[in-house]
């Protein structure tokens, strides 16, 4: 069974601060996805990283896939209240049907 | 552009009752998925359907059944609801990964 450990579980910061969320596993993943979820809604896919060492940027969000494809990080620069939400990482073990293993999630609160 | 539509949005059941959660997608995706989300546990896969006519068990299938009615629709059935099935249920679809999620069905079993 593949497990993804996400940390921290909770993060409360002030507007303008930087933060990093980590997603770690002992298993290798063929790809890793990051989602953001707001209360009362379903997760929204932010990015998919596929290649070891890959870095993708989405405005103030930077996503990195570890060289060994076992871990990933999400870095937010100059956080804004609109970044508040639940961030989920999910790894694909490589089946053709996309059976993802999800981390427990990080609840981010950005205070004005 | 509706995306993934789930019905109902909320439901309260008594232990032992049955019900079916409906899901439909309009993006012509091959794969559809049912997840449950519980506090502190992320999303756990209940069942998935790689293509029309096929279904397979996920991580937590016990107590559930599914039907891939056609390419658009994938339903989840609870035959005899139990309090442990109180959760938020999400349907998702994608070409070969869950790319789009519905807004969930909040289910309480008393």
PDB file of N, CA and C in Angstrom, chain A residues 1 9 30-31 33 35 37 39-45 48 86 88 92 95-105, chain B residues 31 33 35 37 40-45 48 50-51 56-59 90 95-104 106:
ATOM      1  N   UNK A   1       0.848  -1.202   0.000  1.00  0.00           N
ATOM      2  CA  UNK A   1       0.000   0.000   0.000  1.00  0.00           C
ATOM      3  C   UNK A   1       0.880   1.247   0.000  1.00  0.00           C
ATOM      4  N   UNK A   9      -0.092  19.673   8.815  1.00  0.00           N
ATOM      5  CA  UNK A   9      -1.524  19.422   8.677  1.00  0.00           C
ATOM      6  C   UNK A   9      -2.306  20.732   8.700  1.00  0.00           C
ATOM      7  N   UNK A  30       4.564   7.620 -10.549  1.00  0.00           N
ATOM      8  CA  UNK A  30       4.765   7.993 -11.943  1.00  0.00           C
ATOM      9  C   UNK A  30       4.396   9.460 -12.168  1.00  0.00           C
ATOM     10  N   UNK A  31       3.526   9.978 -11.352  1.00  0.00           N
ATOM     11  CA  UNK A  31       3.183  11.396 -11.409  1.00  0.00           C
ATOM     12  C   UNK A  31       2.589  11.798 -10.073  1.00  0.00           C
ATOM     13  N   UNK A  33      -0.019  14.838  -8.290  1.00  0.00           N
ATOM     14  CA  UNK A  33      -0.942  15.937  -8.515  1.00  0.00           C
ATOM     15  C   UNK A  33      -1.098  16.758  -7.239  1.00  0.00           C
ATOM     16  N   UNK A  35      -3.943  19.465  -5.567  1.00  0.00           N
ATOM     17  CA  UNK A  35      -5.295  19.988  -5.665  1.00  0.00           C
ATOM     18  C   UNK A  35      -5.504  21.045  -4.578  1.00  0.00           C
ATOM     19  N   UNK A  37      -8.864  22.694  -2.448  1.00  0.00           N
ATOM     20  CA  UNK A  37     -10.284  22.487  -2.181  1.00  0.00           C
ATOM     21  C   UNK A  37     -10.792  23.570  -1.248  1.00  0.00           C
ATOM     22  N   UNK A  39     -14.192  25.067   1.044  1.00  0.00           N
ATOM     23  CA  UNK A  39     -15.326  24.483   1.778  1.00  0.00           C
ATOM     24  C   UNK A  39     -16.564  24.338   0.901  1.00  0.00           C
ATOM     25  N   UNK A  40     -17.176  23.162   0.956  1.00  0.00           N
ATOM     26  CA  UNK A  40     -18.393  22.931   0.209  1.00  0.00           C
ATOM     27  C   UNK A  40     -18.201  22.637  -1.264  1.00  0.00           C
ATOM     28  N   UNK A  41     -16.961  22.508  -1.685  1.00  0.00           N
ATOM     29  CA  UNK A  41     -16.677  22.238  -3.095  1.00  0.00           C
ATOM     30  C   UNK A  41     -15.753  21.044  -3.232  1.00  0.00           C
ATOM     31  N   UNK A  42     -15.638  20.549  -4.453  1.00  0.00           N
ATOM     32  CA  UNK A  42     -14.718  19.457  -4.715  1.00  0.00           C
ATOM     33  C   UNK A  42     -13.317  19.969  -4.968  1.00  0.00           C
ATOM     34  N   UNK A  43     -12.318  19.079  -4.888  1.00  0.00           N
ATOM     35  CA  UNK A  43     -10.938  19.488  -5.179  1.00  0.00           C
ATOM     36  C   UNK A  43     -10.801  19.965  -6.622  1.00  0.00           C
ATOM     37  N   UNK A  44      -9.928  20.940  -6.800  1.00  0.00           N
ATOM     38  CA  UNK A  44      -9.638  21.466  -8.136  1.00  0.00           C
ATOM     39  C   UNK A  44      -8.176  21.188  -8.434  1.00  0.00           C
ATOM     40  N   UNK A  45      -7.914  20.554  -9.556  1.00  0.00           N
ATOM     41  CA  UNK A  45      -6.551  20.200  -9.926  1.00  0.00           C
ATOM     42  C   UNK A  45      -5.751  21.467 -10.243  1.00  0.00           C
ATOM     43  N   UNK A  48       0.034  18.890 -12.364  1.00  0.00           N
ATOM     44  CA  UNK A  48       0.538  17.517 -12.385  1.00  0.00           C
ATOM     45  C   UNK A  48       2.025  17.578 -12.714  1.00  0.00           C
ATOM     46  N   UNK A  86      -7.892  24.011   1.541  1.00  0.00           N
ATOM     47  CA  UNK A  86      -7.278  22.712   1.812  1.00  0.00           C
ATOM     48  C   UNK A  86      -6.455  22.313   0.591  1.00  0.00           C
ATOM     49  N   UNK A  88      -4.228  19.420  -1.227  1.00  0.00           N
ATOM     50  CA  UNK A  88      -4.076  17.970  -1.247  1.00  0.00           C
ATOM     51  C   UNK A  88      -3.051  17.558  -2.289  1.00  0.00           C
ATOM     52  N   UNK A  92       0.210   9.035  -8.271  1.00  0.00           N
ATOM     53  CA  UNK A  92      -0.250   7.974  -9.162  1.00  0.00           C
ATOM     54  C   UNK A  92       0.807   6.873  -9.174  1.00  0.00           C
ATOM     55  N   UNK A  95      -0.669   2.786 -12.505  1.00  0.00           N
ATOM     56  CA  UNK A  95      -1.661   1.986 -13.221  1.00  0.00           C
ATOM     57  C   UNK A  95      -2.244   2.836 -14.343  1.00  0.00           C
ATOM     58  N   UNK A  96      -2.897   2.202 -15.247  1.00  0.00           N
ATOM     59  CA  UNK A  96      -3.466   2.932 -16.368  1.00  0.00           C
ATOM     60  C   UNK A  96      -4.798   3.572 -16.025  1.00  0.00           C
ATOM     61  N   UNK A  97      -5.283   3.366 -14.797  1.00  0.00           N
ATOM     62  CA  UNK A  97      -6.605   3.868 -14.454  1.00  0.00           C
ATOM     63  C   UNK A  97      -6.565   5.002 -13.459  1.00  0.00           C
ATOM     64  N   UNK A  98      -5.371   5.526 -13.175  1.00  0.00           N
ATOM     65  CA  UNK A  98      -5.278   6.695 -12.321  1.00  0.00           C
ATOM     66  C   UNK A  98      -5.747   6.474 -10.902  1.00  0.00           C
ATOM     67  N   UNK A  99      -5.392   5.358 -10.299  1.00  0.00           N
ATOM     68  CA  UNK A  99      -5.762   5.128  -8.908  1.00  0.00           C
ATOM     69  C   UNK A  99      -4.813   5.917  -8.032  1.00  0.00           C
ATOM     70  N   UNK A 100      -5.242   7.108  -7.641  1.00  0.00           N
ATOM     71  CA  UNK A 100      -4.383   7.998  -6.882  1.00  0.00           C
ATOM     72  C   UNK A 100      -4.400   7.679  -5.395  1.00  0.00           C
ATOM     73  N   UNK A 101      -3.268   7.894  -4.758  1.00  0.00           N
ATOM     74  CA  UNK A 101      -3.157   7.849  -3.298  1.00  0.00           C
ATOM     75  C   UNK A 101      -3.075   9.287  -2.823  1.00  0.00           C
ATOM     76  N   UNK A 102      -4.014   9.680  -1.958  1.00  0.00           N
ATOM     77  CA  UNK A 102      -4.062  11.061  -1.497  1.00  0.00           C
ATOM     78  C   UNK A 102      -3.364  11.212  -0.149  1.00  0.00           C
ATOM     79  N   UNK A 103      -2.724  12.370   0.042  1.00  0.00           N
ATOM     80  CA  UNK A 103      -2.246  12.744   1.363  1.00  0.00           C
ATOM     81  C   UNK A 103      -3.425  13.224   2.204  1.00  0.00           C
ATOM     82  N   UNK A 104      -3.151  13.451   3.496  1.00  0.00           N
ATOM     83  CA  UNK A 104      -4.227  13.837   4.420  1.00  0.00           C
ATOM     84  C   UNK A 104      -4.679  15.282   4.218  1.00  0.00           C
ATOM     85  N   UNK A 105      -3.865  16.073   3.543  1.00  0.00           N
ATOM     86  CA  UNK A 105      -4.227  17.457   3.295  1.00  0.00           C
ATOM     87  C   UNK A 105      -3.599  18.440   4.259  1.00  0.00           C
TER      88      UNK A 105
ATOM     89  N   UNK B  31     -12.690   7.625 -17.778  1.00  0.00           N
ATOM     90  CA  UNK B  31     -12.597   7.124 -16.404  1.00  0.00           C
ATOM     91  C   UNK B  31     -13.444   7.952 -15.446  1.00  0.00           C
ATOM     92  N   UNK B  33     -14.689   7.992 -11.058  1.00  0.00           N
ATOM     93  CA  UNK B  33     -14.233   7.544  -9.743  1.00  0.00           C
ATOM     94  C   UNK B  33     -15.229   7.982  -8.663  1.00  0.00           C
ATOM     95  N   UNK B  35     -14.990   8.694  -4.501  1.00  0.00           N
ATOM     96  CA  UNK B  35     -14.158   8.837  -3.316  1.00  0.00           C
ATOM     97  C   UNK B  35     -15.041   9.199  -2.120  1.00  0.00           C
ATOM     98  N   UNK B  37     -14.480  11.345   1.612  1.00  0.00           N
ATOM     99  CA  UNK B  37     -13.540  12.225   2.312  1.00  0.00           C
ATOM    100  C   UNK B  37     -13.971  12.332   3.761  1.00  0.00           C
ATOM    101  N   UNK B  40      -9.136  14.423   8.312  1.00  0.00           N
ATOM    102  CA  UNK B  40      -7.802  13.911   8.608  1.00  0.00           C
ATOM    103  C   UNK B  40      -7.372  12.712   7.796  1.00  0.00           C
ATOM    104  N   UNK B  41      -8.202  12.291   6.815  1.00  0.00           N
ATOM    105  CA  UNK B  41      -7.863  11.082   6.062  1.00  0.00           C
ATOM    106  C   UNK B  41      -7.781  11.312   4.568  1.00  0.00           C
ATOM    107  N   UNK B  42      -7.823  12.536   4.133  1.00  0.00           N
ATOM    108  CA  UNK B  42      -7.744  12.802   2.704  1.00  0.00           C
ATOM    109  C   UNK B  42      -8.921  12.178   1.974  1.00  0.00           C
ATOM    110  N   UNK B  43      -8.715  11.815   0.723  1.00  0.00           N
ATOM    111  CA  UNK B  43      -9.738  11.158  -0.069  1.00  0.00           C
ATOM    112  C   UNK B  43      -9.354   9.692  -0.252  1.00  0.00           C
ATOM    113  N   UNK B  44     -10.314   8.824  -0.093  1.00  0.00           N
ATOM    114  CA  UNK B  44     -10.067   7.396  -0.276  1.00  0.00           C
ATOM    115  C   UNK B  44     -10.959   6.865  -1.393  1.00  0.00           C
ATOM    116  N   UNK B  45     -10.355   6.101  -2.268  1.00  0.00           N
ATOM    117  CA  UNK B  45     -11.055   5.602  -3.446  1.00  0.00           C
ATOM    118  C   UNK B  45     -11.967   4.444  -3.072  1.00  0.00           C
ATOM    119  N   UNK B  48     -13.813   2.576  -8.963  1.00  0.00           N
ATOM    120  CA  UNK B  48     -13.544   3.350 -10.162  1.00  0.00           C
ATOM    121  C   UNK B  48     -13.990   2.561 -11.386  1.00  0.00           C
ATOM    122  N   UNK B  50     -12.743   2.396 -15.354  1.00  0.00           N
ATOM    123  CA  UNK B  50     -11.759   2.844 -16.348  1.00  0.00           C
ATOM    124  C   UNK B  50     -12.416   3.171 -17.685  1.00  0.00           C
ATOM    125  N   UNK B  51     -13.516   2.520 -17.954  1.00  0.00           N
ATOM    126  CA  UNK B  51     -14.229   2.786 -19.208  1.00  0.00           C
ATOM    127  C   UNK B  51     -15.651   2.270 -19.066  1.00  0.00           C
ATOM    128  N   UNK B  56     -14.132  -1.447 -10.980  1.00  0.00           N
ATOM    129  CA  UNK B  56     -13.167  -2.154 -10.132  1.00  0.00           C
ATOM    130  C   UNK B  56     -13.155  -1.544  -8.739  1.00  0.00           C
ATOM    131  N   UNK B  57     -12.789  -2.393  -7.771  1.00  0.00           N
ATOM    132  CA  UNK B  57     -12.741  -1.940  -6.392  1.00  0.00           C
ATOM    133  C   UNK B  57     -11.542  -1.042  -6.161  1.00  0.00           C
ATOM    134  N   UNK B  58     -11.746  -0.062  -5.266  1.00  0.00           N
ATOM    135  CA  UNK B  58     -10.658   0.788  -4.831  1.00  0.00           C
ATOM    136  C   UNK B  58     -10.179   0.371  -3.466  1.00  0.00           C
ATOM    137  N   UNK B  59      -9.855   1.360  -2.652  1.00  0.00           N
ATOM    138  CA  UNK B  59      -9.265   1.116  -1.337  1.00  0.00           C
ATOM    139  C   UNK B  59     -10.298   0.687  -0.286  1.00  0.00           C
ATOM    140  N   UNK B  90     -17.378  12.148  -3.129  1.00  0.00           N
ATOM    141  CA  UNK B  90     -17.034  12.892  -4.337  1.00  0.00           C
ATOM    142  C   UNK B  90     -16.935  11.948  -5.518  1.00  0.00           C
ATOM    143  N   UNK B  95      -9.558  11.544 -18.291  1.00  0.00           N
ATOM    144  CA  UNK B  95      -9.215  10.653 -19.404  1.00  0.00           C
ATOM    145  C   UNK B  95      -8.529   9.403 -18.879  1.00  0.00           C
ATOM    146  N   UNK B  96      -7.608   9.546 -17.946  1.00  0.00           N
ATOM    147  CA  UNK B  96      -7.019   8.378 -17.283  1.00  0.00           C
ATOM    148  C   UNK B  96      -6.607   8.672 -15.859  1.00  0.00           C
ATOM    149  N   UNK B  97      -6.996   9.839 -15.351  1.00  0.00           N
ATOM    150  CA  UNK B  97      -6.795  10.213 -13.947  1.00  0.00           C
ATOM    151  C   UNK B  97      -7.965  11.090 -13.525  1.00  0.00           C
ATOM    152  N   UNK B  98      -8.243  11.162 -12.209  1.00  0.00           N
ATOM    153  CA  UNK B  98      -9.317  12.059 -11.754  1.00  0.00           C
ATOM    154  C   UNK B  98      -8.908  13.510 -11.902  1.00  0.00           C
ATOM    155  N   UNK B  99      -9.417  14.173 -12.929  1.00  0.00           N
ATOM    156  CA  UNK B  99      -9.039  15.544 -13.211  1.00  0.00           C
ATOM    157  C   UNK B  99     -10.097  16.539 -12.761  1.00  0.00           C
ATOM    158  N   UNK B 100     -11.343  16.132 -12.757  1.00  0.00           N
ATOM    159  CA  UNK B 100     -12.439  17.024 -12.404  1.00  0.00           C
ATOM    160  C   UNK B 100     -13.311  16.345 -11.362  1.00  0.00           C
ATOM    161  N   UNK B 101     -13.597  17.081 -10.304  1.00  0.00           N
ATOM    162  CA  UNK B 101     -14.422  16.569  -9.221  1.00  0.00           C
ATOM    163  C   UNK B 101     -15.756  17.301  -9.192  1.00  0.00           C
ATOM    164  N   UNK B 102     -16.791  16.582  -8.743  1.00  0.00           N
ATOM    165  CA  UNK B 102     -18.045  17.229  -8.440  1.00  0.00           C
ATOM    166  C   UNK B 102     -17.955  17.931  -7.093  1.00  0.00           C
ATOM    167  N   UNK B 103     -19.037  18.584  -6.689  1.00  0.00           N
ATOM    168  CA  UNK B 103     -19.034  19.332  -5.429  1.00  0.00           C
ATOM    169  C   UNK B 103     -19.418  18.483  -4.229  1.00  0.00           C
ATOM    170  N   UNK B 104     -19.663  17.211  -4.425  1.00  0.00           N
ATOM    171  CA  UNK B 104     -19.836  16.315  -3.293  1.00  0.00           C
ATOM    172  C   UNK B 104     -21.277  16.104  -2.857  1.00  0.00           C
ATOM    173  N   UNK B 106     -23.052  15.265   0.801  1.00  0.00           N
ATOM    174  CA  UNK B 106     -22.834  15.147   2.230  1.00  0.00           C
ATOM    175  C   UNK B 106     -23.876  14.197   2.804  1.00  0.00           C
TER     176      UNK B 106
END
